[in-house]
Amino acid sequence: MGDKRVKCGVVGCGVIANEAYFPAIVEKGELVATCDRIKERARRSMELWGAKEYYTDVEEMLRKSDIDAVFILSGMGMHADHAARAAKAGKHVLVQKPLATSMRDLRKVFNAVKKAGVKALVEPNVQMNPLYLKVKSILEEGTIGEVYWFRAGLGRGAPSWGEETFFTRQAGGPLFDLGVYQIAALTFLLGPASSVAGMAKLSIPDRFIVPDEFFTDHLSHKPYESFWPKLAAAKPTKRIKMEAEDNTFTLLNMRSGSLGCVIANFVTPDGLRTGVGNMPDIEIYGSEGALLVGGPAAISVMTKRKDSKYYLPDGWYCIPKEDFPPWNYYRASTEHFFDCILNDKEPLPSLKWGMHVSEIMIKSIQSSRTGSRLRVSSTF
Ligand SMILES: NC(=O)c1ccc[n+]([C@@H]2O[C@H](COP(=O)([O-])OP(=O)(O)OC[C@H]3O[C@@H](n4cnc5c(N)ncnc54)[C@H](O)[C@@H]3O)[C@@H](O)[C@H]2O)c1
């Protein structure tokens, strides 16, 4: 990449900024400005990660700061507005998932990025994930034949922080927080969807989380220490109302012919993935076999095709988890984003794809509220 470093600002100095993106930016880019509407988060993050300045207002940062790119790491319902503002100011944007939680916002951010001609990388980056690249190659080899149906996602408990980040109606709830990962993966693996139907409800309206000060205080320790052990030991004391649907089912009709369901909720006990059930994250079934992602193995394949390298006469061909060491998508995306800016390339997790993923989720919730199946018009 040479010596040139991309000058960066960050909007939203919360958990994921400090856990994942600041370390990656500092390593490969130049962190110039931090911005959070909670002043102490912006100021402490600046000090912790060696930025030059801090702001509490996005517009002020965009006006005053000498930056090329902005990382949008604010709450889920605010990404589109923040990214559109940054693009209008001529800044490249890396946007955490989801790109938007309403069609109005989705059009706004899409048009702003297109008009400005800046780079936009939309998380979550599945396109560079070695696990999904392997799954895609297995499918493309015809191992399970024509794909007919799939099931993806599992619920879990809600985050125990970030009221405005995850729980408000504008934030969107678990479909946009968790289901987004499976919808991202499925669209990468199987291509775009043509229509969607959703069934969603609010099952647990009363919840407890840790107050904002809990994380803000955590930022007063230098150097930064992981928040997760501290959070696990904390007692959530702040009572909040869940506004968004917390129990969601999304039925997808894919343009390539298959049908499937994505489950996303905040109403399931944590730990199912690693517990007795050890359930797969994604299951795909076709004319010649089936493929599971997650569960006891990283990938399990059952095929009737005797010419396939995955054929076993009496069972599943398992690719072990050790073959796929934990992959840090935040770091991979940050490096890729810088590479795209410096060498004029298009990000692999592209704006058009990110738009499609968000349209599916927005229309799923709309469908649930109106009782009608909806066409997904975007594609990638
Ligand atoms: N925490 C995770 O494990 C994780 C993982 C992957 C993706 N994400 C995504 O990252 C985003 C942030 O998640 P988080 O866990 O860091 O949440 P968080 O609540 O810890 O951080 C969000 C921050 O944005 C700030 N903010 C809100 N509105 C603002 C505004 N107008 N201007 C400036 N700052 C503003 C908040 O004050 C807060 O500090 C979410 O969209 C989430 O979906 C989080």
PDB file of C-alpha atoms in Angstrom, residues 152-260:
ATOM      1  CA  ALA A 152     -30.669 -19.558   8.369  1.00  0.00           C
ATOM      2  CA  GLY A 153     -30.230 -17.739  11.642  1.00  0.00           C
ATOM      3  CA  LEU A 154     -30.985 -18.407  15.234  1.00  0.00           C
ATOM      4  CA  GLY A 155     -32.071 -16.100  17.963  1.00  0.00           C
ATOM      5  CA  ARG A 156     -30.150 -15.053  20.967  1.00  0.00           C
ATOM      6  CA  GLY A 157     -30.454 -12.645  23.865  1.00  0.00           C
ATOM      7  CA  ALA A 158     -30.377  -8.906  23.249  1.00  0.00           C
ATOM      8  CA  PRO A 159     -27.269  -6.734  23.639  1.00  0.00           C
ATOM      9  CA  SER A 160     -27.088  -5.394  27.191  1.00  0.00           C
ATOM     10  CA  TRP A 161     -26.056  -1.878  26.116  1.00  0.00           C
ATOM     11  CA  GLY A 162     -26.958   0.725  23.510  1.00  0.00           C
ATOM     12  CA  GLU A 163     -30.643   1.675  23.908  1.00  0.00           C
ATOM     13  CA  GLU A 164     -30.694   3.956  20.855  1.00  0.00           C
ATOM     14  CA  THR A 165     -28.275   1.759  18.946  1.00  0.00           C
ATOM     15  CA  PHE A 166     -30.374  -1.432  18.909  1.00  0.00           C
ATOM     16  CA  PHE A 167     -33.798  -1.111  20.548  1.00  0.00           C
ATOM     17  CA  THR A 168     -35.721   1.857  19.121  1.00  0.00           C
ATOM     18  CA  ARG A 169     -38.143   1.540  16.237  1.00  0.00           C
ATOM     19  CA  GLN A 170     -35.742   3.547  14.093  1.00  0.00           C
ATOM     20  CA  ALA A 171     -32.840   1.238  15.040  1.00  0.00           C
ATOM     21  CA  GLY A 172     -34.845  -1.744  13.815  1.00  0.00           C
ATOM     22  CA  GLY A 173     -34.048  -4.505  16.344  1.00  0.00           C
ATOM     23  CA  PRO A 174     -32.647  -8.010  15.797  1.00  0.00           C
ATOM     24  CA  LEU A 175     -33.360  -8.408  12.082  1.00  0.00           C
ATOM     25  CA  PHE A 176     -31.018  -5.487  11.370  1.00  0.00           C
ATOM     26  CA  ASP A 177     -28.560  -6.468  14.107  1.00  0.00           C
ATOM     27  CA  LEU A 178     -28.378 -10.271  13.709  1.00  0.00           C
ATOM     28  CA  GLY A 179     -30.405 -11.367  10.668  1.00  0.00           C
ATOM     29  CA  VAL A 180     -28.273  -9.039   8.569  1.00  0.00           C
ATOM     30  CA  TYR A 181     -25.377 -11.518   8.827  1.00  0.00           C
ATOM     31  CA  GLN A 182     -27.336 -14.399   7.336  1.00  0.00           C
ATOM     32  CA  ILE A 183     -29.002 -12.227   4.685  1.00  0.00           C
ATOM     33  CA  ALA A 184     -25.573 -10.894   3.760  1.00  0.00           C
ATOM     34  CA  ALA A 185     -24.194 -14.431   3.495  1.00  0.00           C
ATOM     35  CA  LEU A 186     -27.190 -15.879   1.627  1.00  0.00           C
ATOM     36  CA  THR A 187     -27.261 -13.123  -0.988  1.00  0.00           C
ATOM     37  CA  PHE A 188     -23.521 -13.574  -1.497  1.00  0.00           C
ATOM     38  CA  LEU A 189     -23.938 -17.359  -1.826  1.00  0.00           C
ATOM     39  CA  LEU A 190     -27.227 -17.596  -3.750  1.00  0.00           C
ATOM     40  CA  GLY A 191     -27.587 -14.177  -5.410  1.00  0.00           C
ATOM     41  CA  PRO A 192     -30.289 -11.527  -5.026  1.00  0.00           C
ATOM     42  CA  ALA A 193     -33.842 -11.989  -3.747  1.00  0.00           C
ATOM     43  CA  SER A 194     -36.907 -11.090  -5.787  1.00  0.00           C
ATOM     44  CA  SER A 195     -39.548 -10.878  -3.058  1.00  0.00           C
ATOM     45  CA  VAL A 196     -39.933 -11.086   0.688  1.00  0.00           C
ATOM     46  CA  ALA A 197     -42.612 -11.790   3.273  1.00  0.00           C
ATOM     47  CA  GLY A 198     -42.151 -11.129   6.954  1.00  0.00           C
ATOM     48  CA  MET A 199     -43.790 -12.178  10.194  1.00  0.00           C
ATOM     49  CA  ALA A 200     -42.571 -10.294  13.240  1.00  0.00           C
ATOM     50  CA  LYS A 201     -43.761  -9.276  16.672  1.00  0.00           C
ATOM     51  CA  LEU A 202     -42.608  -7.661  19.868  1.00  0.00           C
ATOM     52  CA  SER A 203     -42.379 -10.415  22.468  1.00  0.00           C
ATOM     53  CA  ILE A 204     -40.420  -8.868  25.366  1.00  0.00           C
ATOM     54  CA  PRO A 205     -41.087  -5.115  25.658  1.00  0.00           C
ATOM     55  CA  ASP A 206     -39.457  -4.585  29.067  1.00  0.00           C
ATOM     56  CA  ARG A 207     -35.709  -5.003  29.290  1.00  0.00           C
ATOM     57  CA  PHE A 208     -32.680  -4.056  31.362  1.00  0.00           C
ATOM     58  CA  ILE A 209     -29.350  -2.852  30.020  1.00  0.00           C
ATOM     59  CA  VAL A 210     -26.269  -1.159  31.475  1.00  0.00           C
ATOM     60  CA  PRO A 211     -26.499   2.653  31.407  1.00  0.00           C
ATOM     61  CA  ASP A 212     -24.437   4.658  28.881  1.00  0.00           C
ATOM     62  CA  GLU A 213     -22.038   5.811  31.625  1.00  0.00           C
ATOM     63  CA  PHE A 214     -20.908   2.223  32.128  1.00  0.00           C
ATOM     64  CA  PHE A 215     -19.088   2.166  28.781  1.00  0.00           C
ATOM     65  CA  THR A 216     -18.084   5.839  28.955  1.00  0.00           C
ATOM     66  CA  ASP A 217     -16.367   5.096  32.307  1.00  0.00           C
ATOM     67  CA  HIS A 218     -14.668   2.084  30.777  1.00  0.00           C
ATOM     68  CA  LEU A 219     -12.914   4.457  28.354  1.00  0.00           C
ATOM     69  CA  SER A 220     -11.104   6.201  31.219  1.00  0.00           C
ATOM     70  CA  HIS A 221      -8.654   3.268  31.593  1.00  0.00           C
ATOM     71  CA  LYS A 222      -5.553   3.519  29.480  1.00  0.00           C
ATOM     72  CA  PRO A 223      -4.584   1.520  27.456  1.00  0.00           C
ATOM     73  CA  TYR A 224      -7.962   0.271  26.205  1.00  0.00           C
ATOM     74  CA  GLU A 225      -8.982  -3.094  27.652  1.00  0.00           C
ATOM     75  CA  SER A 226     -11.638  -5.361  26.185  1.00  0.00           C
ATOM     76  CA  PHE A 227     -15.130  -4.426  27.335  1.00  0.00           C
ATOM     77  CA  TRP A 228     -16.630  -7.913  27.039  1.00  0.00           C
ATOM     78  CA  PRO A 229     -15.395  -9.447  30.337  1.00  0.00           C
ATOM     79  CA  LYS A 230     -16.484  -6.313  32.170  1.00  0.00           C
ATOM     80  CA  LEU A 231     -19.895  -6.366  30.504  1.00  0.00           C
ATOM     81  CA  ALA A 232     -20.369 -10.060  31.314  1.00  0.00           C
ATOM     82  CA  ALA A 233     -19.806  -9.322  35.004  1.00  0.00           C
ATOM     83  CA  ALA A 234     -22.076  -6.247  35.041  1.00  0.00           C
ATOM     84  CA  LYS A 235     -25.618  -6.080  36.334  1.00  0.00           C
ATOM     85  CA  PRO A 236     -27.901  -4.364  33.831  1.00  0.00           C
ATOM     86  CA  THR A 237     -29.806  -1.777  35.890  1.00  0.00           C
ATOM     87  CA  LYS A 238     -31.369   0.588  33.374  1.00  0.00           C
ATOM     88  CA  ARG A 239     -34.938  -0.263  32.481  1.00  0.00           C
ATOM     89  CA  ILE A 240     -35.767   0.335  28.828  1.00  0.00           C
ATOM     90  CA  LYS A 241     -38.618  -0.332  26.412  1.00  0.00           C
ATOM     91  CA  MET A 242     -37.975  -2.450  23.362  1.00  0.00           C
ATOM     92  CA  GLU A 243     -39.746  -0.632  20.515  1.00  0.00           C
ATOM     93  CA  ALA A 244     -38.714  -2.623  17.457  1.00  0.00           C
ATOM     94  CA  GLU A 245     -40.012  -6.131  16.699  1.00  0.00           C
ATOM     95  CA  ASP A 246     -37.758  -8.516  18.646  1.00  0.00           C
ATOM     96  CA  ASN A 247     -38.996 -11.824  17.185  1.00  0.00           C
ATOM     97  CA  THR A 248     -38.750 -11.989  13.388  1.00  0.00           C
ATOM     98  CA  PHE A 249     -39.122 -14.426  10.504  1.00  0.00           C
ATOM     99  CA  THR A 250     -38.232 -13.442   6.948  1.00  0.00           C
ATOM    100  CA  LEU A 251     -39.308 -15.592   4.006  1.00  0.00           C
ATOM    101  CA  LEU A 252     -37.192 -15.065   0.914  1.00  0.00           C
ATOM    102  CA  ASN A 253     -37.842 -15.883  -2.718  1.00  0.00           C
ATOM    103  CA  MET A 254     -34.473 -15.858  -4.516  1.00  0.00           C
ATOM    104  CA  ARG A 255     -34.153 -14.850  -8.171  1.00  0.00           C
ATOM    105  CA  SER A 256     -32.167 -18.034  -8.780  1.00  0.00           C
ATOM    106  CA  GLY A 257     -35.182 -20.131  -7.778  1.00  0.00           C
ATOM    107  CA  SER A 258     -34.848 -21.200  -4.138  1.00  0.00           C
ATOM    108  CA  LEU A 259     -37.022 -20.334  -1.159  1.00  0.00           C
ATOM    109  CA  GLY A 260     -35.959 -19.960   2.424  1.00  0.00           C
TER     110      GLY A 260
END
